[in-house]
PDB file of C-alpha atoms and ligand atoms in Angstrom:
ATOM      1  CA  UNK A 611      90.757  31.673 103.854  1.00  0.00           C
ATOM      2  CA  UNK A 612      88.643  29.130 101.908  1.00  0.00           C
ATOM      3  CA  UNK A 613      88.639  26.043 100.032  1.00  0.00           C
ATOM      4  CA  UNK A 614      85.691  25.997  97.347  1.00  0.00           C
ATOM      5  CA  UNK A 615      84.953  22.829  95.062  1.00  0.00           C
ATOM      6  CA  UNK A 616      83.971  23.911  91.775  1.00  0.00           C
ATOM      7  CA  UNK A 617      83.666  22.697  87.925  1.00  0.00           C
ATOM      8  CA  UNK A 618      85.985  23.957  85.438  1.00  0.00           C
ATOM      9  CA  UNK A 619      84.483  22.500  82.605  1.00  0.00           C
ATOM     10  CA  UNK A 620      81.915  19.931  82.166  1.00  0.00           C
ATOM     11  CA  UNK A 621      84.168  16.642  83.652  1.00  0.00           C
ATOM     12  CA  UNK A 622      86.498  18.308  85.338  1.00  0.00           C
ATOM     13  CA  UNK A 623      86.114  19.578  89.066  1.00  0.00           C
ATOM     14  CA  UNK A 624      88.518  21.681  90.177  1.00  0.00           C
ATOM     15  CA  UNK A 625      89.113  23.597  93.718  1.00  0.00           C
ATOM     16  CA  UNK A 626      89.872  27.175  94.198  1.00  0.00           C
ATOM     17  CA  UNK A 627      92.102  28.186  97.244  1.00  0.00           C
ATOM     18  CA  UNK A 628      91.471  31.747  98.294  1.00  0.00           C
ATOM     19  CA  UNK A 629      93.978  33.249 101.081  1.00  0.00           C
ATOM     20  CA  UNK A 630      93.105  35.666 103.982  1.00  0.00           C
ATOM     21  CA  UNK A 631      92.877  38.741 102.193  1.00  0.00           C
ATOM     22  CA  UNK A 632      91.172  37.701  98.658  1.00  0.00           C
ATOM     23  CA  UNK A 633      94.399  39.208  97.003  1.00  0.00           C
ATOM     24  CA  UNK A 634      96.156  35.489  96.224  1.00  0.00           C
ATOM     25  CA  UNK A 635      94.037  32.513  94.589  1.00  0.00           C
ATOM     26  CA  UNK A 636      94.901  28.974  93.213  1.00  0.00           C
ATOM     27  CA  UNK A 637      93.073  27.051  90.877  1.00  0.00           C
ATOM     28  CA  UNK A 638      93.777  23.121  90.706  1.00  0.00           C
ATOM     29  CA  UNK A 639      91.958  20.902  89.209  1.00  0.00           C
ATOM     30  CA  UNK A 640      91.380  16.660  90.533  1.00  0.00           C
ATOM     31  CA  UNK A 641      92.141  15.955  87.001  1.00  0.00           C
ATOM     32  CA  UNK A 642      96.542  15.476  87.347  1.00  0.00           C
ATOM     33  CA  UNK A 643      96.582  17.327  90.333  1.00  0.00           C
ATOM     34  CA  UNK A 644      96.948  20.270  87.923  1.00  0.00           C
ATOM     35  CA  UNK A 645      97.211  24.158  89.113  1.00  0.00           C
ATOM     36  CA  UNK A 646      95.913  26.001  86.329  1.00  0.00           C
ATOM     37  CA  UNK A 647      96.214  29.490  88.059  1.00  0.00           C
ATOM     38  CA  UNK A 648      98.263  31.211  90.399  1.00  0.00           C
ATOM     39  CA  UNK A 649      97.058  34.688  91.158  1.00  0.00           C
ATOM     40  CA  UNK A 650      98.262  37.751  93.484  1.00  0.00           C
ATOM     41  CA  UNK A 651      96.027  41.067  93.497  1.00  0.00           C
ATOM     42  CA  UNK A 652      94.575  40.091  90.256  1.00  0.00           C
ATOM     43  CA  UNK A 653      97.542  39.212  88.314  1.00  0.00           C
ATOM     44  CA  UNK A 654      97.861  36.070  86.626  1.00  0.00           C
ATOM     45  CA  UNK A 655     101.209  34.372  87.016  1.00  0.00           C
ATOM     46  CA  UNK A 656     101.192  31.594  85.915  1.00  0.00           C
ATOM     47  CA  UNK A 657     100.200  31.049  81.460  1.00  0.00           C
ATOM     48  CA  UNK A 658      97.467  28.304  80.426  1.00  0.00           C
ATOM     49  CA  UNK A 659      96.986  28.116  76.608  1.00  0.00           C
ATOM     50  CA  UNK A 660      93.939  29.607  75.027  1.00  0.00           C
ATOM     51  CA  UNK A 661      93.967  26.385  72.993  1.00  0.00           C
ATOM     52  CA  UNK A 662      94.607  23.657  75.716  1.00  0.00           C
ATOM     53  CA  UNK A 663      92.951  20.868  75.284  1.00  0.00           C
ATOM     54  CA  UNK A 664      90.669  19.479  78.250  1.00  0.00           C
ATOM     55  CA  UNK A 665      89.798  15.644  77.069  1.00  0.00           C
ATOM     56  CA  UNK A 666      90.493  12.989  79.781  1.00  0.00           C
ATOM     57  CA  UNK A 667      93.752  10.957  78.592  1.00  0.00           C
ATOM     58  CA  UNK A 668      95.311  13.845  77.129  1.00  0.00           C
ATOM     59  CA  UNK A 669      97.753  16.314  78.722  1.00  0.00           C
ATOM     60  CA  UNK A 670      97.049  20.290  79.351  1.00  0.00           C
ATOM     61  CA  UNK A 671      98.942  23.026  78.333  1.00  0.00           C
ATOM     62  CA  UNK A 672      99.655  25.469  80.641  1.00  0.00           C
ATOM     63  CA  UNK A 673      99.949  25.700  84.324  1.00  0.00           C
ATOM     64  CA  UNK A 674     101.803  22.962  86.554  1.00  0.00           C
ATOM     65  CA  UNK A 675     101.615  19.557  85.326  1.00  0.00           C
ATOM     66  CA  UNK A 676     102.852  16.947  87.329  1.00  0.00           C
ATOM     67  CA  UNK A 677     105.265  14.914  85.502  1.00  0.00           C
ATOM     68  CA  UNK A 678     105.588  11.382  87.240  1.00  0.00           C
ATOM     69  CA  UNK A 679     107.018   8.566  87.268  1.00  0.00           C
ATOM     70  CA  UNK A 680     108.945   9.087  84.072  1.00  0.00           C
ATOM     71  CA  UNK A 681     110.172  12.463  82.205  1.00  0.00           C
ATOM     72  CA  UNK A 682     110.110  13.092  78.594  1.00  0.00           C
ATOM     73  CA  UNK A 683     109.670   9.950  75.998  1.00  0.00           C
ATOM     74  CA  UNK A 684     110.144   6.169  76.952  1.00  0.00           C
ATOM     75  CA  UNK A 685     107.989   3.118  77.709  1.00  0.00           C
ATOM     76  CA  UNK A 686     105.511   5.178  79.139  1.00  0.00           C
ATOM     77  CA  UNK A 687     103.070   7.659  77.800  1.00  0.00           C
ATOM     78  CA  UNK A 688     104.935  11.028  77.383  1.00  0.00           C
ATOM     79  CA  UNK A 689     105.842  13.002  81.109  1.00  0.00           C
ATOM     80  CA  UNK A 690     104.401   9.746  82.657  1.00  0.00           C
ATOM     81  CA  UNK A 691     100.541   8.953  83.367  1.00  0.00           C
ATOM     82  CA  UNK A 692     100.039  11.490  86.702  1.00  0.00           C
ATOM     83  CA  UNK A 693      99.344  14.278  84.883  1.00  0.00           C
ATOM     84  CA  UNK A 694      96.175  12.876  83.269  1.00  0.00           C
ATOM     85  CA  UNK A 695      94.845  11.022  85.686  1.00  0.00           C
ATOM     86  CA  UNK A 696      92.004  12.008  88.539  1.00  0.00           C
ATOM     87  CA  UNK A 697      93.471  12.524  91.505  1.00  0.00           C
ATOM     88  CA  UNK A 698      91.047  12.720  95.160  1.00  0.00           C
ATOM     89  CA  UNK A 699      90.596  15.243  97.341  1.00  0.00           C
ATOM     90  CA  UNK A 700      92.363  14.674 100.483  1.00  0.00           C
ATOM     91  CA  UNK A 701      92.698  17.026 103.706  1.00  0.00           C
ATOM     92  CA  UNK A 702      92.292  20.949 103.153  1.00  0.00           C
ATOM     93  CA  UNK A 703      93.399  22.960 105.807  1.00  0.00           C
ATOM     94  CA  UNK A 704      92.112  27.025 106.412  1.00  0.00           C
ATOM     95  CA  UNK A 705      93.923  27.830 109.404  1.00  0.00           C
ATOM     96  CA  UNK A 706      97.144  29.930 108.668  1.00  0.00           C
ATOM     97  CA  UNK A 707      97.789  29.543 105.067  1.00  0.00           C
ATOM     98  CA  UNK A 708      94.853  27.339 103.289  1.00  0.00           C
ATOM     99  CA  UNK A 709      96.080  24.377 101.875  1.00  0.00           C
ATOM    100  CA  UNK A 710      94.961  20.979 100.387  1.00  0.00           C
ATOM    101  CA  UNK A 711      96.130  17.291  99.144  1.00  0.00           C
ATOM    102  CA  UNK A 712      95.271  15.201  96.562  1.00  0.00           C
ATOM    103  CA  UNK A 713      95.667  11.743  96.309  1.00  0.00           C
ATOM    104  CA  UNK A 714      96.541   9.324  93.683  1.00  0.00           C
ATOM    105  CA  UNK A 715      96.702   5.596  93.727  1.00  0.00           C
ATOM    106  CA  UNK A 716      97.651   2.544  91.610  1.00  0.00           C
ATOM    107  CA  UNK A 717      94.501   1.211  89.709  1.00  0.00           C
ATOM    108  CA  UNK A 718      94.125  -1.846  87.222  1.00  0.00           C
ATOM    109  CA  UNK A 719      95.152   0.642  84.147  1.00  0.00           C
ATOM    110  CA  UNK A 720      98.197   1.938  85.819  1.00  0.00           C
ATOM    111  CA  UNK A 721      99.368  -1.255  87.018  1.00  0.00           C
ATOM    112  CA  UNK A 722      99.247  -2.336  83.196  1.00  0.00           C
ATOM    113  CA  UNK A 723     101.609   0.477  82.304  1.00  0.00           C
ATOM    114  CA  UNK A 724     103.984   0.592  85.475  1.00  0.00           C
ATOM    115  CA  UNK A 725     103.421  -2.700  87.091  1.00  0.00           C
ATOM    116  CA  UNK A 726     104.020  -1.059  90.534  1.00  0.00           C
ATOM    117  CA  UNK A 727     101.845   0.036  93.892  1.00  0.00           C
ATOM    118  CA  UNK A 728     102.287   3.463  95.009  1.00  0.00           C
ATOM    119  CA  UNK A 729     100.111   5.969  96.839  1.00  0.00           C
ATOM    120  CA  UNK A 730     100.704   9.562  95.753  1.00  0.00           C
ATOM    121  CA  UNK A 731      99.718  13.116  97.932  1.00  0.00           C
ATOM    122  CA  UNK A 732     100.485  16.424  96.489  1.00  0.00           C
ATOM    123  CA  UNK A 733      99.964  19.158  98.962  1.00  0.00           C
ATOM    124  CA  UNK A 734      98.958  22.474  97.539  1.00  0.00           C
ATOM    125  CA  UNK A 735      99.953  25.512 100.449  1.00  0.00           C
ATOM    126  CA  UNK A 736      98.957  29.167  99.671  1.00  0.00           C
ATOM    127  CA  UNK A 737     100.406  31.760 100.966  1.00  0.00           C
ATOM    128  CA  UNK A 738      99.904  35.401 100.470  1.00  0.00           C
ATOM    129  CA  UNK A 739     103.049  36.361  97.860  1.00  0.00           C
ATOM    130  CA  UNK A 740     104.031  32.284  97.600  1.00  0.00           C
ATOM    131  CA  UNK A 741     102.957  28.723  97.102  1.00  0.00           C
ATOM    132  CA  UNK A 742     104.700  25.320  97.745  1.00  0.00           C
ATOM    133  CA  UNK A 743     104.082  22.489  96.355  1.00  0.00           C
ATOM    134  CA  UNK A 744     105.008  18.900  97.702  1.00  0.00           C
ATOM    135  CA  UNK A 745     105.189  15.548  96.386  1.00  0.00           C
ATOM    136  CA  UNK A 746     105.166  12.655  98.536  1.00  0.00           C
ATOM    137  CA  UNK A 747     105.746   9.044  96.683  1.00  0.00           C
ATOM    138  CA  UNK A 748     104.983   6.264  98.699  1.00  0.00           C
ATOM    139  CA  UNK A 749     106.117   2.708  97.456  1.00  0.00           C
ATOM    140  CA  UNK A 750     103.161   0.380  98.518  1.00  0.00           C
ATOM    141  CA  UNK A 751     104.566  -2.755  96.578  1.00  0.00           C
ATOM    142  CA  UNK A 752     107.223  -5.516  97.637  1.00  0.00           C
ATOM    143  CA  UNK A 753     109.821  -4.420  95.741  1.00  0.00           C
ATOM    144  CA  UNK A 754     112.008  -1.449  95.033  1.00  0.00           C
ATOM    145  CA  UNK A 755     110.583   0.893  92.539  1.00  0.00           C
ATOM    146  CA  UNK A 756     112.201   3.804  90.562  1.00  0.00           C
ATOM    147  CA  UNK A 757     110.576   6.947  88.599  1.00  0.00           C
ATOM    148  CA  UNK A 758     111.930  10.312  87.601  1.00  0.00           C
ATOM    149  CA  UNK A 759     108.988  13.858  88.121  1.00  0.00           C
ATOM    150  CA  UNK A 760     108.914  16.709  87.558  1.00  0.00           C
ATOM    151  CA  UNK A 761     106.692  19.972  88.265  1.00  0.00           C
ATOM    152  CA  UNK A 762     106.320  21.490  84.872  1.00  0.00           C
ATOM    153  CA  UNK A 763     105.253  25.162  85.381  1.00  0.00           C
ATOM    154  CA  UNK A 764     104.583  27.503  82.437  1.00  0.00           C
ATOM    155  CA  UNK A 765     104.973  31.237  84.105  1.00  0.00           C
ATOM    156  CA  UNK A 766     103.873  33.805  82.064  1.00  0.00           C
ATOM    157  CA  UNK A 767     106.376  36.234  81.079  1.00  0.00           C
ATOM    158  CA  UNK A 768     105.776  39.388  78.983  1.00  0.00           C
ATOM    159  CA  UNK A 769     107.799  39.038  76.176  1.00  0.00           C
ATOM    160  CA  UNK A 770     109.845  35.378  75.922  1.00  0.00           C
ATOM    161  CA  UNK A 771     112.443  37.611  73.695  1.00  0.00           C
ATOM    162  CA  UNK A 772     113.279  39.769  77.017  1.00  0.00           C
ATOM    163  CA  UNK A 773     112.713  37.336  79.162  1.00  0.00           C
ATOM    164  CA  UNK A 774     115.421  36.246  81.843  1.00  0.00           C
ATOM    165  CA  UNK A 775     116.239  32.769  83.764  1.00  0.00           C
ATOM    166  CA  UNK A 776     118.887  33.355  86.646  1.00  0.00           C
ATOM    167  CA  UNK A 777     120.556  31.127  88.511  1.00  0.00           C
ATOM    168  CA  UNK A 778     122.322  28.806  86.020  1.00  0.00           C
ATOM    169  CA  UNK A 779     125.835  30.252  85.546  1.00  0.00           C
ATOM    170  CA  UNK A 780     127.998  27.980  85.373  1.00  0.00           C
ATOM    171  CA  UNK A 781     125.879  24.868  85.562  1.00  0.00           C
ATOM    172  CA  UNK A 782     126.137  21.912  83.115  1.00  0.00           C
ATOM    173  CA  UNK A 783     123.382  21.394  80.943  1.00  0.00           C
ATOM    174  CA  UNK A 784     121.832  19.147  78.280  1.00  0.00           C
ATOM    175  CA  UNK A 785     121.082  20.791  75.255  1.00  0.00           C
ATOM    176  CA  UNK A 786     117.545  18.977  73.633  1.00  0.00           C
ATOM    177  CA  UNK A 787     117.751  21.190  70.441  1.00  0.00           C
ATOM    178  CA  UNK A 788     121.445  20.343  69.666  1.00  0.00           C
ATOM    179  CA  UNK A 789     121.561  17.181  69.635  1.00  0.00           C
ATOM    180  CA  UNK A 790     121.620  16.184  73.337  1.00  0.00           C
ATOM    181  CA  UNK A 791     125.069  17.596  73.735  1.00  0.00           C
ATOM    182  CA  UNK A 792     126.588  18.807  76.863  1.00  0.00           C
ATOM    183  CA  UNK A 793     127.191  22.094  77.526  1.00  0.00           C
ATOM    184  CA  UNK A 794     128.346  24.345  80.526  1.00  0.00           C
ATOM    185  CA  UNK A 795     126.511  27.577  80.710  1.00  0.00           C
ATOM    186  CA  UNK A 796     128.735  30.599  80.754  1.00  0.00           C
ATOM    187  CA  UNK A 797     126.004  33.087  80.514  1.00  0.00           C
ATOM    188  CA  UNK A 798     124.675  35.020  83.785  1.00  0.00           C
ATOM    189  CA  UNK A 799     121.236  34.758  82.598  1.00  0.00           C
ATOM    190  CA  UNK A 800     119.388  32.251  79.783  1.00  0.00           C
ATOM    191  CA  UNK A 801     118.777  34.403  77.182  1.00  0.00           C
ATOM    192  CA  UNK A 802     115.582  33.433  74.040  1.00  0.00           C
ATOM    193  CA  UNK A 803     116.704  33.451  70.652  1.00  0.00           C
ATOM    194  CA  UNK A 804     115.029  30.514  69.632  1.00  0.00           C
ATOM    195  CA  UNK A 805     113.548  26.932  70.677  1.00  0.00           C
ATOM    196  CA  UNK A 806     115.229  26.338  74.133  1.00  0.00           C
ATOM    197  CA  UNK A 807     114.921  22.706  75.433  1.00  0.00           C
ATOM    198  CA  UNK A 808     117.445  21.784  78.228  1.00  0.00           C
ATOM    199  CA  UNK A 809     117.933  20.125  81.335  1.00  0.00           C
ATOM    200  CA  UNK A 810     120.617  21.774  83.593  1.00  0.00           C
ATOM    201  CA  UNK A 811     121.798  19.285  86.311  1.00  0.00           C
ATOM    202  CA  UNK A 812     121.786  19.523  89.809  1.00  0.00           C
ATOM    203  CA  UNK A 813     121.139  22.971  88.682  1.00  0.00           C
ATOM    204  CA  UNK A 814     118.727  24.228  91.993  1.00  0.00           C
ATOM    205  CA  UNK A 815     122.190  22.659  94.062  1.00  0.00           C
ATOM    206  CA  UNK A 816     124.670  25.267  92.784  1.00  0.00           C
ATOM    207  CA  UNK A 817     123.487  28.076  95.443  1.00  0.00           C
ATOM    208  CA  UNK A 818     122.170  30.624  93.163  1.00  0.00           C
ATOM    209  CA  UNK A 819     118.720  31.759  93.269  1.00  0.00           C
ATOM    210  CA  UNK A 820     116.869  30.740  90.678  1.00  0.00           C
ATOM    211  CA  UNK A 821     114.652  33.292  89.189  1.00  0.00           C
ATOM    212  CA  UNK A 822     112.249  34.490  86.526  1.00  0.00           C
ATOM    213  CA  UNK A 823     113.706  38.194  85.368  1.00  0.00           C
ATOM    214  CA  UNK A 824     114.414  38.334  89.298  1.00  0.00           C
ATOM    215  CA  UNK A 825     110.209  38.775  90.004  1.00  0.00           C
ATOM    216  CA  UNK A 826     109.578  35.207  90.215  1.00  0.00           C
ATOM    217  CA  UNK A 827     111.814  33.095  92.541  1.00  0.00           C
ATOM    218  CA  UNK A 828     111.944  28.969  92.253  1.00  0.00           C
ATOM    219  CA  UNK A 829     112.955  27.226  95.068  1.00  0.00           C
ATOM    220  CA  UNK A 830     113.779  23.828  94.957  1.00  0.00           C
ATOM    221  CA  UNK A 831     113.528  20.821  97.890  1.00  0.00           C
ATOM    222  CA  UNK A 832     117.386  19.298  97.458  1.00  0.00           C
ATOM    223  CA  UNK A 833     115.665  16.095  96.564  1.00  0.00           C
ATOM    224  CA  UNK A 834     114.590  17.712  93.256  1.00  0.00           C
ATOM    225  CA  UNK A 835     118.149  19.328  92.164  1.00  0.00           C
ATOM    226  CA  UNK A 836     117.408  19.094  88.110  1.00  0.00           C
ATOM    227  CA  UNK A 837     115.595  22.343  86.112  1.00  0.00           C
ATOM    228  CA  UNK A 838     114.523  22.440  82.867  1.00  0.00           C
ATOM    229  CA  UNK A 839     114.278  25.476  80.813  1.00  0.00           C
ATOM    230  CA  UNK A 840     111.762  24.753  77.500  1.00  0.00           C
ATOM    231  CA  UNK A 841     110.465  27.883  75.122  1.00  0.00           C
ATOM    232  CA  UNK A 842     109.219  25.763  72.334  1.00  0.00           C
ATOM    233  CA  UNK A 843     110.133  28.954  69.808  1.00  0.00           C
ATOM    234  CA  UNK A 844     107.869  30.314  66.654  1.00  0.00           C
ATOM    235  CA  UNK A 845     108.342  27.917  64.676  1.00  0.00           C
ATOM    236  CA  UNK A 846     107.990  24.904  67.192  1.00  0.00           C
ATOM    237  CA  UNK A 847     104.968  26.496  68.825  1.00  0.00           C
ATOM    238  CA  UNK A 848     103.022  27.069  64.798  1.00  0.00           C
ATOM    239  CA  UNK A 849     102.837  23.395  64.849  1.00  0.00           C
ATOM    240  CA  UNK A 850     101.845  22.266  68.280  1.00  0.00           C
ATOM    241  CA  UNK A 851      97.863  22.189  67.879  1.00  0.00           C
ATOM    242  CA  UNK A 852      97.809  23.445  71.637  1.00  0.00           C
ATOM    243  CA  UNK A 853     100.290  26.434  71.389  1.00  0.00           C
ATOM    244  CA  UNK A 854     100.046  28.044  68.462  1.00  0.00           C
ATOM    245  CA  UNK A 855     102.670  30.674  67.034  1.00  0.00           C
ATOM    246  CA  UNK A 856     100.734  33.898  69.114  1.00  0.00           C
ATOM    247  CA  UNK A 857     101.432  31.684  72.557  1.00  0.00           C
ATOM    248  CA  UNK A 858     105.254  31.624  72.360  1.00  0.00           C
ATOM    249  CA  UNK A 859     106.050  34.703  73.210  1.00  0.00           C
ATOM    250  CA  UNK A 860     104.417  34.390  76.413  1.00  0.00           C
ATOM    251  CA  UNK A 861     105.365  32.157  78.441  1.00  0.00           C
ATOM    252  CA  UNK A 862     108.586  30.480  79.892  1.00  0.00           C
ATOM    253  CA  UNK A 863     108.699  27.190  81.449  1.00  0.00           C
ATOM    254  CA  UNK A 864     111.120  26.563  84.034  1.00  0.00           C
ATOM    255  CA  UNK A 865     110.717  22.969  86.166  1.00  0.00           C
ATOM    256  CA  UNK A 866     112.694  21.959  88.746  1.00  0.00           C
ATOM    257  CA  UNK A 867     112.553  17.939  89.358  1.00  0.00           C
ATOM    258  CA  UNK A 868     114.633  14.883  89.781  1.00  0.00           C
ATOM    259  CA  UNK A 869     115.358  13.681  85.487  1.00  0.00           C
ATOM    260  CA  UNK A 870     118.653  13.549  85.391  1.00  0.00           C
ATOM    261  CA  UNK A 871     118.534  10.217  86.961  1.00  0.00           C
ATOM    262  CA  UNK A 872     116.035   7.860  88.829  1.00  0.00           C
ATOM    263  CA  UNK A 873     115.026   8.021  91.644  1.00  0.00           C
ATOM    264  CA  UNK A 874     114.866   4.568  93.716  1.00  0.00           C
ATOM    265  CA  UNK A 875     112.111   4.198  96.788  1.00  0.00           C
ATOM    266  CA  UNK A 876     112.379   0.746  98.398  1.00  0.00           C
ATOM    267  CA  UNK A 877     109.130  -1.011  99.827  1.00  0.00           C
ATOM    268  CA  UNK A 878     106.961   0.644 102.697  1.00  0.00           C
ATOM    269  CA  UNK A 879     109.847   3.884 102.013  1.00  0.00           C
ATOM    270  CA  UNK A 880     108.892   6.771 100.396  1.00  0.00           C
ATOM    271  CA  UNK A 881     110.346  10.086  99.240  1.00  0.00           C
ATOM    272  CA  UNK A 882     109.644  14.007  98.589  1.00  0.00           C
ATOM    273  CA  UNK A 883     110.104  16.355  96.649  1.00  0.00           C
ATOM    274  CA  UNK A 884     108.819  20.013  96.909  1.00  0.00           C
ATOM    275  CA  UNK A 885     108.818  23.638  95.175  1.00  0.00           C
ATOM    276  CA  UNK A 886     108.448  26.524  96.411  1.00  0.00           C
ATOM    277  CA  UNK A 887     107.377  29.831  93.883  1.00  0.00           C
ATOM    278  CA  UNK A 888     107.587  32.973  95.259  1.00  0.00           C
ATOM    279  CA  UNK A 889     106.064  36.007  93.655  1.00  0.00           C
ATOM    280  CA  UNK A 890     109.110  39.236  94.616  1.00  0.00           C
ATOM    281  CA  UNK A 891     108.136  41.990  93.315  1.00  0.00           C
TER     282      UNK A 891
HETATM  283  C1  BG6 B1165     109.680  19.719  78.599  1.00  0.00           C
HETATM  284  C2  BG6 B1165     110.601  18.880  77.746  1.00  0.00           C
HETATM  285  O1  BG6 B1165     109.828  19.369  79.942  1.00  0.00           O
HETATM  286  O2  BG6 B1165     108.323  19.461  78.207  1.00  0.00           O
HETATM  287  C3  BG6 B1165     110.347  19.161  76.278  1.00  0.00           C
HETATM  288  O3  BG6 B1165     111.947  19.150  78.081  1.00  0.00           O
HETATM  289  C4  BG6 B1165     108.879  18.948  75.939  1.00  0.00           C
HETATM  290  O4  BG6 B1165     111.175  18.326  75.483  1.00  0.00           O
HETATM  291  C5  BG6 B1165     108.038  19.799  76.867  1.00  0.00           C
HETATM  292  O5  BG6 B1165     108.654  19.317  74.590  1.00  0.00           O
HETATM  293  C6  BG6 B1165     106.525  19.663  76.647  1.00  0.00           C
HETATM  294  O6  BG6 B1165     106.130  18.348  76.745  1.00  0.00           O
HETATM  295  P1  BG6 B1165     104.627  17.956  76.492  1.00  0.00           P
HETATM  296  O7  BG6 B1165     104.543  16.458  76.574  1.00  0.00           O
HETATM  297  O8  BG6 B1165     103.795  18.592  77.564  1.00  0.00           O
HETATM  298  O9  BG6 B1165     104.276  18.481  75.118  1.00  0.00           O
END
């Protein structure tokens, strides 16, 4: 069980979490509070892009970003500024499962963008098959304030073209690559034909298990009840700088978080939101 500081790449420290046994490891680094790696005996679960870019300001590809406090496009930067910004170490904890937080303030350059206090901890808890991940927003201003998050993994999958989402039948989705209409999904699985963008509502609340080709389950606190399910596609991924057409294929991203509408933390309150990722088979 240990909790080992190291440096990723020049400017960005990062922590490695090692359970009991050696046979599960987590890689995060300070910079957004990111995971970059999720293994179990040796096998890497979770996809980072060959081509991700590390450069402070700018966003990685791969892993679990932590989108907060605003999803997709809008007055902020893309996904919100918590994902590139350096978080601090906070309490790590080696008895039982290891774990760690990370903390995240307000500061002069966030308060230009988002002209709110807040304190941030994201708690990082390894277990041997498993990890959860928690959010906890604390309003440290006068006034109510209100944000939408996300956590955005990107699991690696073997092939995106056999690849499998369960747990959506029947939920009612927003479709980003057709126009933002409003669909119902009458499939038993989510099936990739092409670029897949959409944001199925209150769709960790419908009772169904939500899984990854039923080897990876995603389980969802009932504060964050949204998932998206993005596969940028071939075409999509030749032109992202940070994909690249041989990346596709390989991963599927499936987020569970709170987008569908804001939520609203009053002053001194706070809120949280948590997933849980469990390796099955
Ligand atoms: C998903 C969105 O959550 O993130 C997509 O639904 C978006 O629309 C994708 O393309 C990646 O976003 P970014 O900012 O990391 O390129």
């Amino acid at each position: 069980m240990s909790v080992v500081e190291f440096e990723y790449k020049s400017g960005f420290p990062g922590l490695r979490l090692t359970h009991s046994n050696g046979d599960a490891s987590i890689e995060l680094l300070l910079y957004g509070a990111h995971v970059l790696s999720w293994t179990v005996q040796n096998k890497q679960l979770l996809f980072l892009s060959d081509r991700a870019v590390f450069e402070q300001g700018k966003a990685i590809r791969g892993g679990v970003p932590v989108v907060w406090p605003q999803f997709g496009p809008g007055p902020l930067p893309q996904h919100g500024f918590a994902r590139v910004k350096t978080w601090r170490v906070g309490k790590t904890n080696i008895d039982g499962d290891v774990s760690v937080d990370l903390n995240l303030e307000h500061d002069e350059e966030t308060l230009k963008l988002w002209p709110h206090k807040f304190h941030l901890t994201m708690t990082l808890r390894l277990s041997e098959k498993s990890f959860v991940q928690e959010l906890t927003v604390n309003n440290e201003d006068s006034e109510a304030f209100e944000f939408t998050t996300l956590f955005h993994t990107y699991f690696t999958v073997d092939d995106i073209k056999t690849t499998k989402v369960f747990g959506l039948n029947n939920v009612t989705y927003l479709d980003k690559v057709d126009g933002g209409k409003t669909k119902t999904e009458t499939n038993q699985s989510i099936e990739f034909t092409g670029e897949t963008d959409r944001v199925y509502k209150d769709g960790g609340k419908n009772g169904n298990p939500l899984s990854i080709d039923g080897r990876i389950q995603i389980i969802a606190s009932s504060t964050m009840p949204d998932v998206v399910v993005w596969n940028p596609g071939q075409e999509k991924a030749k032109g992202m700088a940070d994909v690249g057409e041989h990346n596709f294929p390989k991963y599927v991203c499936v987020e569970v978080g709170h987008v569908s509408d804001a939520v609203k933390v009053g002053p001194n309150q706070s809120w949280k939101g948590a997933q849980e990722i469990k390796l099955l088979q």
